[in-house]
Amino acid sequence: MQTMLAVVANACHIRPMIALALLAAATQLQLRIVAEPPASVAAAEAGVTVFVLNEGASEAEATPAAMEVVTADQVPLRIVPVDPAPARVAPGGFRALRYRLAPVQVAAAPTAPVVPKGETVVATAAGQSVGLLDRFEPHAPIYGAFGLGSDAAKLQVSLAFRPFDGAGALDGVRLAWTQTMFWAIEQSSGPFRATNYSPEVYYQRQVDDRIVAAAGYAHDSNGRDAGSIDVNRIFASASYVLPIGGDWRIEATPKLWTYVGTGYRDLDRYWGNMSLGGAIGQVDGLRIAASLRNPLGSHRAGELYVSYPLARTGIYLFGQAFAGYGEAIDDYALRTSSARLGVAFTR
């Protein structure tokens, strides 16, 4: 029995004692446990598939238990079942079980004082800068892309901030800022012909190992006094990520909203009340993402992003294309198309 367990464990990167725990509920030694080793820690965060194979002649039951796997790049991880309920496996059949990374347990002495997070200090040529910089996270892509002729340049900066990081239920609160600038570099003076300003406040929560949901308030404006265009929306959105093997994953990101307040003129006819997003990509590899705004209306708008990492520089080769209404909020009633190439720092 020990010899057989050792062979199974070595083949699946599972320690023998862990494999034994999974087999404890079986009436006979007829189950084989096969874990799909994740390519990396990042891949394991999206979930790990574990197969239970019944090689016997009768039905058997396996109780999922915590186990340890080793990633393709040799990082040991502890994983736990998403659903711990016993799984019955037909003779000659198999069951696929979903596992996730086990929560990190940090033991602390009962009398140990709670030390709040301090400031992050950065020395610069203008002097030391301090702040809670570790609370920032990526939001929309940060990039600079350049086109030919009237397509000119498009620059975008976007970050989200966690004001109550680690504070229980308030941990999901986010403050975000996205600024998209259209730079007319084809003109001699190189003016910024339009700018979209988009602050948001929302609450985000991870529903399970594949779904993250959010709801909140978003404001979009051209930032002008004369000729001001602004819109206020209450929105709900979600993202669903599905690993498809080889460190590849696909993602779906629907979003719904309704308009509140005044000032947006007839912009709702062009933006509609929903958008659909999707992406396919590989960690440290190619990623293709697209979004379609107002898919059920007559004034649609689609945007495409293609990115690929440049070695390990933290920079991505980036392509961006748009077709439809309202790339710049100033032009929400105009149909335009553009294509640009540049670099991105998040994607």
XYZ file of C-alpha atoms in Angstrom:
347
model
C 0.000 0.000 0.000
C 2.770 2.453 0.892
C 4.564 1.750 -2.380
C 1.444 2.437 -4.407
C 0.765 5.704 -2.559
C 4.322 6.884 -3.114
C 4.052 6.325 -6.884
C 0.792 8.260 -7.069
C 2.129 11.109 -4.942
C 5.334 11.511 -6.963
C 3.417 11.549 -10.235
C 1.108 14.299 -9.050
C 3.505 16.368 -6.924
C 1.412 15.395 -3.835
C 2.988 14.308 -0.579
C 2.121 10.681 0.360
C 0.467 11.623 3.675
C -1.812 14.100 1.897
C -2.788 11.505 -0.728
C -3.547 9.069 2.101
C -5.943 11.589 3.670
C -7.876 11.827 0.407
C -8.167 8.039 0.160
C -9.247 7.481 3.749
C -12.970 7.551 2.906
C -12.717 4.876 0.185
C -13.754 1.344 1.101
C -11.003 -0.102 -1.103
C -7.696 1.227 -2.382
C -9.073 1.883 -5.872
C -8.864 5.687 -6.223
C -6.055 7.549 -7.913
C -5.569 11.284 -7.278
C -4.173 13.369 -10.135
C -3.589 17.089 -9.555
C -2.951 19.365 -12.522
C 0.237 21.208 -11.464
C -0.292 24.978 -11.951
C 2.257 26.751 -14.120
C 2.922 29.405 -11.470
C 1.614 30.927 -8.256
C -0.374 33.435 -10.317
C -2.019 30.586 -12.224
C -2.855 28.801 -8.960
C -4.672 31.900 -7.715
C -7.280 31.266 -10.411
C -7.877 27.735 -9.074
C -6.389 24.243 -9.414
C -8.122 21.188 -10.893
C -7.724 17.849 -9.086
C -8.966 14.622 -10.734
C -10.172 11.596 -8.722
C -9.995 8.435 -10.863
C -11.796 5.238 -9.825
C -9.801 2.263 -11.140
C -11.892 -0.289 -9.246
C -14.930 -2.332 -10.208
C -17.343 -0.677 -7.774
C -18.411 2.843 -6.874
C -16.162 4.617 -4.361
C -16.352 7.791 -2.333
C -13.523 10.283 -1.769
C -13.564 13.089 0.766
C -11.615 16.099 -0.586
C -8.948 17.319 1.805
C -6.159 19.870 1.829
C -3.088 18.903 -0.159
C 0.202 20.268 -1.356
C 1.243 20.737 -4.983
C 4.353 22.048 -6.650
C 4.075 24.541 -9.512
C 5.863 24.044 -12.800
C 8.456 26.584 -11.637
C 9.039 24.575 -8.429
C 7.098 26.621 -5.867
C 5.357 24.464 -3.206
C 1.737 25.476 -2.485
C -0.978 24.282 -0.129
C -4.447 24.062 -1.670
C -7.890 23.325 -0.193
C -11.121 22.114 -1.844
C -13.679 24.714 -2.876
C -16.424 22.220 -1.993
C -15.416 19.796 0.818
C -18.458 17.540 0.291
C -17.671 13.845 -0.403
C -17.505 12.971 -4.098
C -18.830 9.654 -5.381
C -16.979 8.220 -8.372
C -18.443 5.562 -10.645
C -16.323 2.484 -11.463
C -13.966 3.288 -14.291
C -14.943 6.970 -14.098
C -13.505 10.171 -12.664
C -14.504 13.429 -10.934
C -12.901 16.831 -11.429
C -12.672 18.826 -8.182
C -11.866 22.520 -7.870
C -9.242 23.624 -5.360
C -8.007 27.064 -4.336
C -4.969 28.385 -2.512
C -5.220 27.876 1.231
C -5.463 31.126 3.237
C -2.158 32.130 4.750
C -2.299 31.642 8.500
C 0.007 33.910 10.451
C 0.337 33.008 14.106
C 0.854 35.828 16.563
C 1.365 35.864 20.306
C -1.792 36.845 22.216
C 0.006 39.795 23.767
C 1.632 40.981 20.559
C 0.645 44.601 19.849
C -1.090 45.450 16.577
C 1.231 47.697 14.606
C -0.562 49.864 12.004
C 0.948 50.230 8.574
C 3.327 53.141 8.392
C 4.221 55.493 5.597
C 6.164 54.478 2.531
C 9.165 56.782 2.158
C 10.618 57.440 -1.294
C 13.722 59.584 -1.774
C 13.579 61.777 -4.880
C 15.579 64.646 -6.341
C 12.842 66.965 -5.068
C 13.132 65.583 -1.547
C 11.564 62.714 0.326
C 7.980 61.787 -0.582
C 5.879 59.864 1.913
C 2.459 58.266 1.747
C 0.451 55.060 1.848
C 1.643 54.033 -1.601
C 1.059 50.307 -1.046
C -2.700 50.924 -1.076
C -2.780 51.764 -4.793
C -3.700 49.127 -7.379
C -4.209 49.042 -11.173
C -7.612 50.036 -12.541
C -7.987 50.692 -16.295
C -4.847 50.234 -18.465
C -2.087 52.859 -18.177
C -0.623 53.498 -21.625
C 0.578 55.874 -24.278
C -0.269 54.980 -27.882
C 0.403 56.880 -31.097
C -1.345 56.790 -34.472
C -1.012 58.333 -37.900
C -2.705 61.507 -39.100
C -5.765 62.562 -37.162
C -5.551 59.482 -34.888
C -2.678 61.286 -33.137
C -1.844 60.131 -29.591
C -3.941 58.752 -26.757
C -2.591 58.761 -23.204
C -4.328 57.189 -20.217
C -3.556 57.156 -16.488
C -5.719 55.084 -14.138
C -5.352 53.945 -10.511
C -7.588 52.712 -7.699
C -6.941 53.375 -4.000
C -7.955 51.295 -0.967
C -8.660 53.897 1.770
C -9.575 51.276 4.406
C -7.082 48.549 3.551
C -7.473 45.586 5.922
C -10.334 47.208 7.874
C -12.827 44.339 7.764
C -15.936 44.987 5.683
C -14.618 48.410 4.626
C -11.661 46.745 2.919
C -13.713 46.548 -0.303
C -14.104 50.327 -0.696
C -12.241 51.764 -3.694
C -11.588 55.299 -4.918
C -10.503 55.381 -8.564
C -9.354 57.992 -11.046
C -8.986 57.584 -14.816
C -7.842 60.388 -17.091
C -7.746 59.867 -20.854
C -6.055 62.524 -22.999
C -6.161 62.979 -26.779
C -2.970 64.690 -27.916
C -2.977 66.264 -31.391
C 0.717 65.682 -32.087
C 0.113 66.095 -35.838
C -0.450 69.831 -35.269
C 2.484 72.224 -34.952
C 1.594 73.378 -31.440
C 0.718 69.848 -30.258
C -2.396 70.744 -28.199
C -4.478 68.337 -26.131
C -7.706 68.522 -28.094
C -9.848 66.619 -25.537
C -9.632 65.026 -22.097
C -11.961 62.590 -20.335
C -11.994 62.785 -16.515
C -13.527 59.771 -14.763
C -13.496 59.577 -10.938
C -15.282 56.625 -9.285
C -16.162 55.354 -5.829
C -17.314 51.748 -5.518
C -17.378 48.661 -3.341
C -15.632 45.523 -4.591
C -15.785 41.991 -3.245
C -14.384 38.640 -4.405
C -17.375 36.287 -4.576
C -15.360 33.107 -5.133
C -12.100 32.031 -6.726
C -13.332 33.081 -10.210
C -15.758 35.981 -9.730
C -15.146 39.545 -8.513
C -18.174 41.882 -8.292
C -18.476 45.642 -7.731
C -21.119 48.367 -7.468
C -20.739 52.112 -7.127
C -20.853 55.623 -8.577
C -18.983 56.993 -11.605
C -18.676 60.548 -12.937
C -17.447 61.342 -16.461
C -16.680 64.866 -17.652
C -14.738 66.846 -20.239
C -13.540 69.143 -17.431
C -14.747 72.356 -19.027
C -16.794 75.283 -17.788
C -18.060 76.599 -21.124
C -19.317 73.665 -23.169
C -19.308 71.323 -20.170
C -20.430 67.748 -20.736
C -20.730 65.532 -17.685
C -22.631 62.432 -16.703
C -23.255 60.641 -13.405
C -23.982 56.917 -13.257
C -24.716 54.213 -10.712
C -23.191 50.964 -11.950
C -22.775 47.273 -11.182
C -20.093 45.109 -12.769
C -18.425 41.731 -12.437
C -15.547 39.755 -13.879
C -15.422 36.002 -14.395
C -12.060 34.344 -15.055
C -11.727 30.782 -16.362
C -8.324 29.046 -16.708
C -8.139 27.023 -19.925
C -4.736 25.393 -19.447
C -1.143 26.227 -20.223
C -1.335 29.365 -18.047
C -3.990 30.735 -20.424
C -7.275 32.157 -19.177
C -10.388 33.767 -20.585
C -12.352 36.539 -18.898
C -15.861 37.995 -19.214
C -16.685 41.457 -17.766
C -20.316 42.633 -18.110
C -21.295 46.058 -16.731
C -24.702 47.702 -16.223
C -25.513 51.312 -15.268
C -28.248 53.882 -14.914
C -28.013 57.679 -15.151
C -28.601 60.018 -12.219
C -28.758 63.820 -12.037
C -28.675 66.120 -15.053
C -26.138 67.582 -17.470
C -25.589 64.643 -19.785
C -27.868 65.956 -22.576
C -28.730 63.030 -24.858
C -25.511 61.146 -24.128
C -27.550 58.196 -22.821
C -28.682 57.517 -26.413
C -25.069 56.946 -27.418
C -23.638 55.233 -24.331
C -26.693 53.112 -23.571
C -26.951 51.242 -20.273
C -24.488 48.397 -20.556
C -21.184 47.154 -21.893
C -19.735 43.717 -22.511
C -16.043 42.978 -22.143
C -13.913 39.930 -22.758
C -10.275 38.927 -22.817
C -8.006 35.984 -23.495
C -4.412 35.977 -22.366
C -1.485 34.275 -20.752
C 0.450 35.344 -17.677
C 3.693 36.918 -18.932
C 2.426 36.462 -22.494
C 0.026 37.744 -25.114
C -3.268 39.318 -23.965
C -6.152 40.404 -26.194
C -9.023 42.347 -24.610
C -12.109 43.949 -26.156
C -15.189 45.829 -24.977
C -18.481 46.712 -26.656
C -20.536 49.597 -25.270
C -24.300 49.890 -25.902
C -24.454 46.487 -27.685
C -28.267 46.574 -27.919
C -28.493 50.139 -29.251
C -27.894 51.745 -32.628
C -24.925 53.856 -31.436
C -22.346 51.229 -30.485
C -18.685 51.647 -29.636
C -15.992 48.982 -29.559
C -12.416 49.121 -28.286
C -9.622 46.571 -28.693
C -6.394 46.199 -26.696
C -3.499 43.914 -27.623
C -0.441 43.702 -25.375
C 2.727 41.661 -24.973
C 5.430 41.978 -22.273
C 8.849 43.258 -23.301
C 11.156 40.745 -21.573
C 10.991 41.477 -17.816
C 11.036 45.261 -18.024
C 7.522 45.712 -16.581
C 6.548 47.396 -19.883
C 4.210 46.020 -22.541
C 4.162 46.524 -26.280
C 0.632 47.834 -26.722
C -1.871 48.270 -29.528
C -5.222 50.062 -29.216
C -8.071 50.512 -31.698
C -11.504 52.146 -31.445
C -14.573 52.276 -33.673
C -17.948 53.821 -32.903
C -19.352 56.750 -30.925
C -17.830 58.711 -28.071
C -14.145 57.825 -27.800
C -13.750 61.343 -26.386
C -16.719 62.555 -24.373
C -16.602 65.823 -26.365
C -17.379 63.765 -29.478
C -20.040 61.484 -27.995
C -22.387 62.059 -30.977
C -19.686 61.537 -33.643
C -18.739 58.206 -35.173
C -14.958 57.818 -35.385
C -12.348 55.106 -35.786
C -8.672 55.035 -34.844
C -5.710 52.693 -34.413
C -2.587 53.342 -32.359
C 0.591 51.587 -31.218
C 2.667 52.326 -28.123
C 3.602 51.031 -24.683
C 1.606 50.222 -21.556
C 2.558 49.911 -17.894
C -0.567 48.023 -16.785
C -3.014 46.006 -18.862
